[in-house]
Amino acid sequence: MNAFADGVLTPLEQISVYVHIPFCTTRCRYCDFYTETGRSARVIARTLQRIVEEADAFSAALGRPTVVTVYIGGGTPSVIPAAELEPFLGSLRTALRIEHPPAEWTFEANPETITADRLDALSRSGVDRLSIGIQTFDDTALELLGRRARADVIRRAIRLVSERWRGDVTVDLMTGLPGQTAAGVLRDVEEVVQMRPAHVSIYSLTVEERTPLARMVASGEITLPDADQRDALWFTADAALRRAGYDAYEVSNYARDGKIAVHNTRYWEMKPYLGLGPGGVGTLPIAASGDEPHGSRSGHGIVAVRLTNPNLARYTSTTAGERSSATELITAQTLFFEHFLTGLRTSRGVSIANLRSVFGIEPGVLIETLRNEWRAFPDLVQRGLTAESPFLAFTPRARLFLNSHISGLDDILQKVPLGRVTIT
Ligand code: SF4
């Protein structure tokens, strides 16, 4: 499908934008993201230029929507040289017609690339949220994971950010690391909390297929904590963050003073978002075709398109207005299932009003179907759950074991009739 063909994309009033910068200095052993290492300054500059062209083409095709949030991730966006950051971000603002500061503009950085020049360029460009990939302060684990920074470099970056950065900070930490103990997790959380970031994300290390980590685990070169130990380490981090005053508003995300991630929240609320850059994934509503799509399971048509382009050579050689590579057509039923799952990950839960307005669902039918068919139903917050309840939410403990509760949910949700789908 050519997303730019007349009438494919639906004009939008508001949008979120994700920009994927697919460059890292070296590859971490556990990583299965789309990223490239060892690329020249010329290739990086050409990629940034294409991202700006692509931003302009999509913005035009979508009717110049207001950009509500911007998230620049990767990869390691902070490998962009300091001198190129401001021109790139300025051009992106122009291409996307960002006239006023978005509600949130996040930029990911790894500690070894955090410099005064880069922080100043980000501030001047309107970025107001810095996402720092710390993972741990344990040098042995950092080495085994293939991370570039060691604890001394991370601490230097934190000091610099404390002195110079006026925006918000969010920090990524990891549990389930080789050799990690509960005491080690506590040390990591306590050190992070001392810098009072607005937001913390915790991820449990997963072994992705075909990564160096997978081979090292298979050969016995690296031993990871078993499943029970991994759960215990994760709960240690969870409890420490709660004690420090962070609200666990989503399975992996903690915020203080209500500073939840606006950009991610818009994903979870099924708001449309544009993905730019090689490997950037976006989901956009499309004009109804009226045709029953191949592979549709629900009797409902295609309602959205998911676009990505994880091929640097192809990405940099296409011209403005072209979009090559992977296009996935999304049915209403698939979106409904995704929306339901992501909602269950949040403390607030799945918004019944949103289900009604986006998917045309009758709340009473949904609740009866879940009550009759879903064995996890008793784990939902039981406060007189009715069709008028605003949210369907798991109890905090059930939320932490989400995966064990959702098997078969896809089939159950297919029994819920959908109405007209409206994604705005
Ligand atoms: S820095 Fe992030 S994107 Fe880059 S290799 Fe490591 S985990 Fe992957």
GROMACS .gro file of C-alpha atoms and ligand atoms in nm:
model
  432
    1MET     CA    1   0.000   0.000   0.000
    2ASN     CA    2   0.119   0.349  -0.078
    3ALA     CA    3   0.025   0.548   0.231
    4PHE     CA    4   0.053   0.869   0.033
    5ALA     CA    5  -0.200   0.768  -0.233
    6ASP     CA    6  -0.501   0.998  -0.239
    7GLY     CA    7  -0.759   0.916   0.022
    8VAL     CA    8  -0.563   0.648   0.209
    9LEU     CA    9  -0.468   0.847   0.516
   10THR     CA   10  -0.741   1.021   0.711
   11PRO     CA   11  -0.685   1.389   0.793
   12LEU     CA   12  -0.625   1.433   1.166
   13GLU     CA   13  -0.650   1.725   1.405
   14GLN     CA   14  -0.392   1.599   1.652
   15ILE     CA   15  -0.108   1.353   1.642
   16SER     CA   16   0.188   1.220   1.839
   17VAL     CA   17   0.520   1.170   1.665
   18TYR     CA   18   0.783   0.905   1.731
   19VAL     CA   19   1.121   0.951   1.562
   20HIS     CA   20   1.355   0.652   1.549
   21ILE     CA   21   1.726   0.732   1.533
   22PRO     CA   22   1.873   0.391   1.449
   23PHE     CA   23   2.235   0.449   1.546
   24CYS     CA   24   2.436   0.317   1.838
   25THR     CA   25   2.808   0.321   1.898
   26THR     CA   26   2.809  -0.050   1.978
   27ARG     CA   27   2.532  -0.304   2.016
   28CYS     CA   28   2.427  -0.421   2.362
   29ARG     CA   29   2.417  -0.800   2.388
   30TYR     CA   30   2.048  -0.822   2.476
   31CYS     CA   31   1.924  -0.576   2.214
   32ASP     CA   32   1.687  -0.670   1.934
   33PHE     CA   33   1.581  -0.317   1.839
   34TYR     CA   34   1.646  -0.195   1.489
   35THR     CA   35   1.975  -0.011   1.516
   36GLU     CA   36   2.301   0.020   1.322
   37THR     CA   37   2.654   0.058   1.455
   38GLY     CA   38   2.965   0.214   1.305
   39ARG     CA   39   2.780   0.447   1.067
   40SER     CA   40   2.963   0.753   0.939
   41ALA     CA   41   2.870   1.114   1.015
   42ARG     CA   42   2.767   1.146   0.649
   43VAL     CA   43   2.514   0.860   0.677
   44ILE     CA   44   2.375   1.002   1.001
   45ALA     CA   45   2.338   1.346   0.841
   46ARG     CA   46   2.164   1.198   0.536
   47THR     CA   47   1.925   1.003   0.760
   48LEU     CA   48   1.835   1.317   0.957
   49GLN     CA   49   1.766   1.498   0.631
   50ARG     CA   50   1.535   1.217   0.516
   51ILE     CA   51   1.353   1.218   0.849
   52VAL     CA   52   1.276   1.587   0.803
   53GLU     CA   53   1.155   1.527   0.446
   54GLU     CA   54   0.942   1.237   0.561
   55ALA     CA   55   0.796   1.447   0.846
   56ASP     CA   56   0.691   1.716   0.601
   57ALA     CA   57   0.535   1.464   0.358
   58PHE     CA   58   0.336   1.288   0.631
   59SER     CA   59   0.228   1.612   0.795
   60ALA     CA   60   0.092   1.731   0.459
   61ALA     CA   61  -0.079   1.397   0.386
   62LEU     CA   62  -0.246   1.408   0.728
   63GLY     CA   63  -0.373   1.764   0.683
   64ARG     CA   64  -0.108   1.932   0.902
   65PRO     CA   65  -0.232   1.802   1.239
   66THR     CA   66  -0.127   1.967   1.565
   67VAL     CA   67   0.163   1.774   1.715
   68VAL     CA   68   0.075   1.697   2.076
   69THR     CA   69   0.382   1.499   2.180
   70VAL     CA   70   0.719   1.414   2.027
   71TYR     CA   71   0.939   1.124   2.134
   72ILE     CA   72   1.285   1.084   1.984
   73GLY     CA   73   1.410   0.734   2.060
   74GLY     CA   74   1.628   0.469   1.911
   75GLY     CA   75   1.888   0.347   1.891
   76THR     CA   76   2.077   0.618   2.069
   77PRO     CA   77   1.956   0.961   1.953
   78SER     CA   78   2.230   1.122   2.161
   79VAL     CA   79   2.494   0.997   1.916
   80ILE     CA   80   2.385   1.286   1.692
   81PRO     CA   81   2.671   1.537   1.710
   82ALA     CA   82   2.590   1.838   1.928
   83ALA     CA   83   2.636   2.080   1.637
   84GLU     CA   84   2.372   1.894   1.431
   85LEU     CA   85   2.112   1.860   1.703
   86GLU     CA   86   1.971   2.210   1.696
   87PRO     CA   87   1.947   2.236   1.315
   88PHE     CA   88   1.785   1.891   1.298
   89LEU     CA   89   1.530   1.956   1.571
   90GLY     CA   90   1.458   2.302   1.429
   91SER     CA   91   1.396   2.156   1.082
   92LEU     CA   92   1.176   1.888   1.232
   93ARG     CA   93   0.968   2.154   1.408
   94THR     CA   94   0.930   2.342   1.082
   95ALA     CA   95   0.842   2.028   0.884
   96LEU     CA   96   0.581   1.924   1.138
   97ARG     CA   97   0.453   2.284   1.172
   98ILE     CA   98   0.510   2.284   1.549
   99GLU     CA   99   0.430   2.643   1.639
  100HIS     CA  100   0.382   2.605   2.013
  101PRO     CA  101   0.569   2.375   2.250
  102PRO     CA  102   0.413   2.028   2.241
  103ALA     CA  103   0.272   1.889   2.565
  104GLU     CA  104   0.585   1.677   2.594
  105TRP     CA  105   0.901   1.644   2.391
  106THR     CA  106   1.124   1.355   2.500
  107PHE     CA  107   1.475   1.273   2.385
  108GLU     CA  108   1.655   0.949   2.475
  109ALA     CA  109   2.019   0.964   2.576
  110ASN     CA  110   2.276   0.713   2.693
  111PRO     CA  111   2.507   0.832   2.972
  112GLU     CA  112   2.831   0.819   2.772
  113THR     CA  113   2.689   1.062   2.515
  114ILE     CA  114   2.550   1.318   2.759
  115THR     CA  115   2.754   1.636   2.725
  116ALA     CA  116   2.695   1.999   2.819
  117ASP     CA  117   2.675   2.094   2.449
  118ARG     CA  118   2.411   1.837   2.376
  119LEU     CA  119   2.202   1.925   2.682
  120ASP     CA  120   2.212   2.294   2.591
  121ALA     CA  121   2.118   2.221   2.228
  122LEU     CA  122   1.823   2.010   2.342
  123SER     CA  123   1.701   2.281   2.580
  124ARG     CA  124   1.725   2.550   2.314
  125SER     CA  125   1.534   2.326   2.073
  126GLY     CA  126   1.235   2.284   2.303
  127VAL     CA  127   1.301   1.933   2.433
  128ASP     CA  128   1.164   1.923   2.787
  129ARG     CA  129   1.212   1.561   2.892
  130LEU     CA  130   1.536   1.365   2.894
  131SER     CA  131   1.518   0.985   2.904
  132ILE     CA  132   1.840   0.834   3.037
  133GLY     CA  133   1.919   0.465   2.986
  134ILE     CA  134   2.100   0.379   3.308
  135GLN     CA  135   1.987   0.014   3.358
  136THR     CA  136   2.214  -0.047   3.660
  137PHE     CA  137   2.520   0.087   3.842
  138ASP     CA  138   2.672  -0.262   3.867
  139ASP     CA  139   2.984  -0.265   3.651
  140THR     CA  140   2.993  -0.644   3.617
  141ALA     CA  141   2.635  -0.655   3.486
  142LEU     CA  142   2.697  -0.356   3.258
  143GLU     CA  143   2.996  -0.537   3.112
  144LEU     CA  144   2.804  -0.863   3.060
  145LEU     CA  145   2.516  -0.676   2.895
  146GLY     CA  146   2.758  -0.505   2.658
  147ARG     CA  147   2.656  -0.157   2.775
  148ARG     CA  148   2.911   0.111   2.693
  149ALA     CA  149   2.892   0.316   3.010
  150ARG     CA  150   3.021   0.205   3.347
  151ALA     CA  151   2.902   0.338   3.682
  152ASP     CA  152   3.157   0.622   3.692
  153VAL     CA  153   3.044   0.748   3.350
  154ILE     CA  154   2.678   0.717   3.451
  155ARG     CA  155   2.740   0.915   3.771
  156ARG     CA  156   2.925   1.185   3.578
  157ALA     CA  157   2.629   1.214   3.339
  158ILE     CA  158   2.384   1.235   3.629
  159ARG     CA  159   2.589   1.515   3.788
  160LEU     CA  160   2.594   1.706   3.462
  161VAL     CA  161   2.220   1.665   3.413
  162SER     CA  162   2.152   1.781   3.772
  163GLU     CA  163   2.363   2.093   3.717
  164ARG     CA  164   2.248   2.185   3.369
  165TRP     CA  165   1.915   2.033   3.274
  166ARG     CA  166   1.598   2.222   3.370
  167GLY     CA  167   1.346   1.986   3.210
  168ASP     CA  168   1.210   1.660   3.345
  169VAL     CA  169   1.412   1.342   3.360
  170THR     CA  170   1.301   0.983   3.318
  171VAL     CA  171   1.534   0.693   3.391
  172ASP     CA  172   1.535   0.332   3.267
  173LEU     CA  173   1.642   0.061   3.510
  174MET     CA  174   1.665  -0.315   3.461
  175THR     CA  175   1.607  -0.609   3.688
  176GLY     CA  176   1.674  -0.979   3.631
  177LEU     CA  177   2.038  -0.910   3.546
  178PRO     CA  178   2.315  -1.170   3.573
  179GLY     CA  179   2.438  -1.190   3.932
  180GLN     CA  180   2.184  -0.932   4.051
  181THR     CA  181   2.070  -0.951   4.414
  182ALA     CA  182   1.787  -0.778   4.599
  183ALA     CA  183   2.048  -0.562   4.774
  184GLY     CA  184   2.186  -0.463   4.433
  185VAL     CA  185   1.842  -0.368   4.306
  186LEU     CA  186   1.786  -0.158   4.617
  187ARG     CA  187   2.118   0.019   4.566
  188ASP     CA  188   2.026   0.096   4.202
  189VAL     CA  189   1.683   0.232   4.291
  190GLU     CA  190   1.812   0.435   4.586
  191GLU     CA  191   2.083   0.596   4.377
  192VAL     CA  192   1.836   0.683   4.102
  193VAL     CA  193   1.581   0.819   4.349
  194GLN     CA  194   1.844   1.054   4.495
  195MET     CA  195   1.843   1.247   4.168
  196ARG     CA  196   1.461   1.282   4.200
  197PRO     CA  197   1.369   1.203   3.841
  198ALA     CA  198   1.008   1.277   3.757
  199HIS     CA  199   0.965   0.931   3.612
  200VAL     CA  200   1.126   0.586   3.626
  201SER     CA  201   1.072   0.283   3.400
  202ILE     CA  202   1.172  -0.065   3.512
  203TYR     CA  203   1.216  -0.349   3.268
  204SER     CA  204   1.293  -0.708   3.349
  205LEU     CA  205   1.570  -0.835   3.119
  206THR     CA  206   1.431  -1.065   2.854
  207VAL     CA  207   1.641  -1.292   2.638
  208GLU     CA  208   1.549  -1.221   2.277
  209GLU     CA  209   1.617  -1.484   2.013
  210ARG     CA  210   1.926  -1.449   1.796
  211THR     CA  211   2.096  -1.200   2.027
  212PRO     CA  212   2.447  -1.255   2.163
  213LEU     CA  213   2.289  -1.279   2.509
  214ALA     CA  214   2.071  -1.572   2.395
  215ARG     CA  215   2.380  -1.757   2.270
  216MET     CA  216   2.575  -1.684   2.589
  217VAL     CA  217   2.288  -1.804   2.808
  218ALA     CA  218   2.247  -2.118   2.595
  219SER     CA  219   2.619  -2.198   2.619
  220GLY     CA  220   2.624  -2.138   2.995
  221GLU     CA  221   2.859  -1.843   2.963
  222ILE     CA  222   2.600  -1.623   3.137
  223THR     CA  223   2.360  -1.744   3.403
  224LEU     CA  224   2.046  -1.543   3.463
  225PRO     CA  225   1.823  -1.550   3.772
  226ASP     CA  226   1.544  -1.810   3.746
  227ALA     CA  227   1.179  -1.705   3.706
  228ASP     CA  228   1.109  -1.682   4.081
  229GLN     CA  229   1.427  -1.484   4.142
  230ARG     CA  230   1.340  -1.251   3.855
  231ASP     CA  231   0.994  -1.185   4.002
  232ALA     CA  232   1.148  -1.122   4.345
  233LEU     CA  233   1.402  -0.874   4.203
  234TRP     CA  234   1.130  -0.692   4.015
  235PHE     CA  235   0.910  -0.669   4.325
  236THR     CA  236   1.206  -0.532   4.520
  237ALA     CA  237   1.241  -0.248   4.270
  238ASP     CA  238   0.864  -0.193   4.262
  239ALA     CA  239   0.840  -0.169   4.642
  240ALA     CA  240   1.143   0.062   4.669
  241LEU     CA  241   1.001   0.304   4.414
  242ARG     CA  242   0.662   0.309   4.583
  243ARG     CA  243   0.831   0.378   4.919
  244ALA     CA  244   1.013   0.668   4.756
  245GLY     CA  245   0.679   0.823   4.655
  246TYR     CA  246   0.649   0.702   4.297
  247ASP     CA  247   0.308   0.603   4.169
  248ALA     CA  248   0.303   0.272   3.977
  249TYR     CA  249   0.067   0.398   3.712
  250GLU     CA  250   0.159   0.129   3.460
  251VAL     CA  251   0.323  -0.214   3.484
  252SER     CA  252   0.670  -0.081   3.400
  253ASN     CA  253   0.627   0.290   3.470
  254TYR     CA  254   0.642   0.503   3.784
  255ALA     CA  255   0.585   0.874   3.820
  256ARG     CA  256   0.602   1.123   4.101
  257ASP     CA  257   0.383   1.430   4.134
  258GLY     CA  258   0.158   1.311   3.852
  259LYS     CA  259   0.436   1.334   3.591
  260ILE     CA  260   0.319   1.036   3.389
  261ALA     CA  261   0.451   0.994   3.034
  262VAL     CA  262   0.205   1.188   2.819
  263HIS     CA  263   0.336   1.040   2.494
  264ASN     CA  264   0.304   0.678   2.608
  265THR     CA  265  -0.036   0.747   2.760
  266ARG     CA  266  -0.156   0.860   2.420
  267TYR     CA  267  -0.041   0.525   2.272
  268TRP     CA  268  -0.234   0.343   2.539
  269GLU     CA  269  -0.542   0.554   2.470
  270MET     CA  270  -0.525   0.453   2.103
  271LYS     CA  271  -0.448   0.800   1.977
  272PRO     CA  272  -0.290   0.802   1.630
  273TYR     CA  273   0.084   0.839   1.609
  274LEU     CA  274   0.327   0.889   1.330
  275GLY     CA  275   0.652   0.692   1.319
  276LEU     CA  276   0.943   0.856   1.141
  277GLY     CA  277   1.293   0.739   1.065
  278PRO     CA  278   1.427   0.394   0.971
  279GLY     CA  279   1.252   0.147   1.199
  280GLY     CA  280   1.012   0.406   1.341
  281VAL     CA  281   0.668   0.248   1.375
  282GLY     CA  282   0.348   0.449   1.353
  283THR     CA  283  -0.020   0.360   1.353
  284LEU     CA  284  -0.252   0.581   1.156
  285PRO     CA  285  -0.623   0.553   1.082
  286ILE     CA  286  -0.708   0.507   0.717
  287ALA     CA  287  -1.015   0.586   0.518
  288ALA     CA  288  -1.257   0.291   0.515
  289SER     CA  289  -1.225   0.084   0.199
  290GLY     CA  290  -1.546  -0.109   0.244
  291ASP     CA  291  -1.363  -0.427   0.142
  292GLU     CA  292  -1.329  -0.721   0.369
  293PRO     CA  293  -0.956  -0.752   0.420
  294HIS     CA  294  -0.769  -1.072   0.365
  295GLY     CA  295  -0.715  -1.238   0.699
  296SER     CA  296  -0.970  -1.029   0.883
  297ARG     CA  297  -1.100  -1.234   1.170
  298SER     CA  298  -1.385  -1.018   1.274
  299GLY     CA  299  -1.601  -0.918   0.988
  300HIS     CA  300  -1.479  -0.560   1.038
  301GLY     CA  301  -1.270  -0.384   0.781
  302ILE     CA  302  -0.923  -0.244   0.798
  303VAL     CA  303  -0.923   0.067   1.012
  304ALA     CA  304  -0.556   0.154   1.047
  305VAL     CA  305  -0.219   0.110   0.889
  306ARG     CA  306   0.105   0.039   1.073
  307LEU     CA  307   0.404   0.165   0.884
  308THR     CA  308   0.769   0.107   0.937
  309ASN     CA  309   1.088   0.099   0.732
  310PRO     CA  310   1.368  -0.084   0.914
  311ASN     CA  311   1.621  -0.066   0.633
  312LEU     CA  312   1.869   0.218   0.643
  313ALA     CA  313   1.993   0.183   0.283
  314ARG     CA  314   1.640   0.182   0.145
  315TYR     CA  315   1.532   0.461   0.376
  316THR     CA  316   1.812   0.696   0.281
  317SER     CA  317   1.780   0.626  -0.091
  318THR     CA  318   1.407   0.697  -0.120
  319THR     CA  319   1.287   1.045  -0.195
  320ALA     CA  320   1.049   1.273  -0.009
  321GLY     CA  321   0.693   1.149  -0.028
  322GLU     CA  322   0.793   0.788  -0.080
  323ARG     CA  323   0.747   0.535   0.191
  324SER     CA  324   0.884   0.190   0.131
  325SER     CA  325   0.894  -0.134   0.319
  326ALA     CA  326   0.667  -0.283   0.578
  327THR     CA  327   0.301  -0.193   0.585
  328GLU     CA  328   0.068  -0.381   0.812
  329LEU     CA  329  -0.305  -0.338   0.775
  330ILE     CA  330  -0.481  -0.344   1.109
  331THR     CA  331  -0.834  -0.462   1.168
  332ALA     CA  332  -1.066  -0.308   1.422
  333GLN     CA  333  -1.057  -0.633   1.620
  334THR     CA  334  -0.678  -0.629   1.643
  335LEU     CA  335  -0.676  -0.268   1.757
  336PHE     CA  336  -0.946  -0.344   2.013
  337PHE     CA  337  -0.741  -0.630   2.157
  338GLU     CA  338  -0.423  -0.419   2.168
  339HIS     CA  339  -0.610  -0.133   2.331
  340PHE     CA  340  -0.763  -0.363   2.590
  341LEU     CA  341  -0.426  -0.519   2.681
  342THR     CA  342  -0.241  -0.192   2.712
  343GLY     CA  343  -0.525  -0.053   2.925
  344LEU     CA  344  -0.498  -0.349   3.161
  345ARG     CA  345  -0.130  -0.264   3.213
  346THR     CA  346  -0.224   0.070   3.365
  347SER     CA  347  -0.344   0.132   3.720
  348ARG     CA  348  -0.636   0.331   3.585
  349GLY     CA  349  -0.745   0.047   3.358
  350VAL     CA  350  -0.936   0.031   3.032
  351SER     CA  351  -1.163   0.328   2.985
  352ILE     CA  352  -1.519   0.213   2.917
  353ALA     CA  353  -1.601   0.553   2.769
  354ASN     CA  354  -1.306   0.518   2.531
  355LEU     CA  355  -1.417   0.170   2.424
  356ARG     CA  356  -1.758   0.309   2.347
  357SER     CA  357  -1.636   0.615   2.158
  358VAL     CA  358  -1.349   0.450   1.967
  359PHE     CA  359  -1.489   0.102   1.900
  360GLY     CA  360  -1.864   0.154   1.937
  361ILE     CA  361  -1.882  -0.117   2.202
  362GLU     CA  362  -2.182  -0.166   2.428
  363PRO     CA  363  -2.030  -0.171   2.780
  364GLY     CA  364  -2.300  -0.401   2.919
  365VAL     CA  365  -2.233  -0.664   2.649
  366LEU     CA  366  -1.858  -0.642   2.707
  367ILE     CA  367  -1.887  -0.686   3.082
  368GLU     CA  368  -2.129  -0.977   3.053
  369THR     CA  369  -1.903  -1.150   2.800
  370LEU     CA  370  -1.600  -1.105   3.025
  371ARG     CA  371  -1.793  -1.215   3.334
  372ASN     CA  372  -1.912  -1.534   3.165
  373GLU     CA  373  -1.599  -1.632   2.976
  374TRP     CA  374  -1.286  -1.491   3.134
  375ARG     CA  375  -1.148  -1.675   3.431
  376ALA     CA  376  -0.941  -1.371   3.533
  377PHE     CA  377  -1.258  -1.165   3.571
  378PRO     CA  378  -1.262  -1.196   3.955
  379ASP     CA  379  -0.920  -1.026   3.959
  380LEU     CA  380  -1.063  -0.709   3.814
  381VAL     CA  381  -1.128  -0.436   4.066
  382GLN     CA  382  -1.456  -0.536   4.219
  383ARG     CA  383  -1.633  -0.223   4.325
  384GLY     CA  384  -1.975  -0.295   4.189
  385LEU     CA  385  -1.850  -0.331   3.833
  386THR     CA  386  -2.134  -0.224   3.605
  387ALA     CA  387  -2.178  -0.092   3.256
  388GLU     CA  388  -2.153   0.255   3.412
  389SER     CA  389  -1.813   0.193   3.578
  390PRO     CA  390  -1.560   0.426   3.420
  391PHE     CA  391  -1.269   0.181   3.402
  392LEU     CA  392  -1.195  -0.192   3.390
  393ALA     CA  393  -0.882  -0.232   3.601
  394PHE     CA  394  -0.688  -0.517   3.755
  395THR     CA  395  -0.600  -0.516   4.121
  396PRO     CA  396  -0.236  -0.406   4.164
  397ARG     CA  397  -0.117  -0.761   4.234
  398ALA     CA  398  -0.308  -0.912   3.940
  399ARG     CA  399  -0.159  -0.643   3.717
  400LEU     CA  400   0.192  -0.757   3.802
  401PHE     CA  401   0.107  -1.109   3.679
  402LEU     CA  402  -0.073  -0.982   3.374
  403ASN     CA  403   0.063  -1.242   3.133
  404SER     CA  404  -0.086  -1.528   3.328
  405HIS     CA  405  -0.431  -1.365   3.309
  406ILE     CA  406  -0.459  -1.287   2.943
  407SER     CA  407  -0.436  -1.625   2.776
  408GLY     CA  408  -0.750  -1.677   2.570
  409LEU     CA  409  -0.854  -1.314   2.608
  410ASP     CA  410  -0.813  -1.253   2.234
  411ASP     CA  411  -1.075  -1.521   2.154
  412ILE     CA  412  -1.311  -1.389   2.420
  413LEU     CA  413  -1.291  -1.031   2.295
  414GLN     CA  414  -1.378  -1.149   1.945
  415LYS     CA  415  -1.724  -1.235   2.079
  416VAL     CA  416  -1.786  -0.869   2.164
  417PRO     CA  417  -1.958  -0.694   1.874
  418LEU     CA  418  -1.783  -0.380   1.754
  419GLY     CA  419  -1.964  -0.080   1.616
  420ARG     CA  420  -1.828   0.197   1.402
  421VAL     CA  421  -1.459   0.257   1.473
  422THR     CA  422  -1.352   0.619   1.518
  423ILE     CA  423  -0.984   0.692   1.577
  424THR     CA  424  -0.909   1.060   1.623
  425SF4     S1  425   2.185   0.145   2.339
  425SF4    FE1  426   1.972   0.070   2.327
  425SF4     S2  427   1.925   0.054   2.107
  425SF4    FE2  428   2.149   0.074   2.126
  425SF4     S3  429   2.223  -0.135   2.125
  425SF4    FE3  430   2.194  -0.079   2.342
  425SF4     S4  431   1.985  -0.143   2.393
  425SF4    FE4  432   2.003  -0.145   2.169
   0.00000   0.00000   0.00000
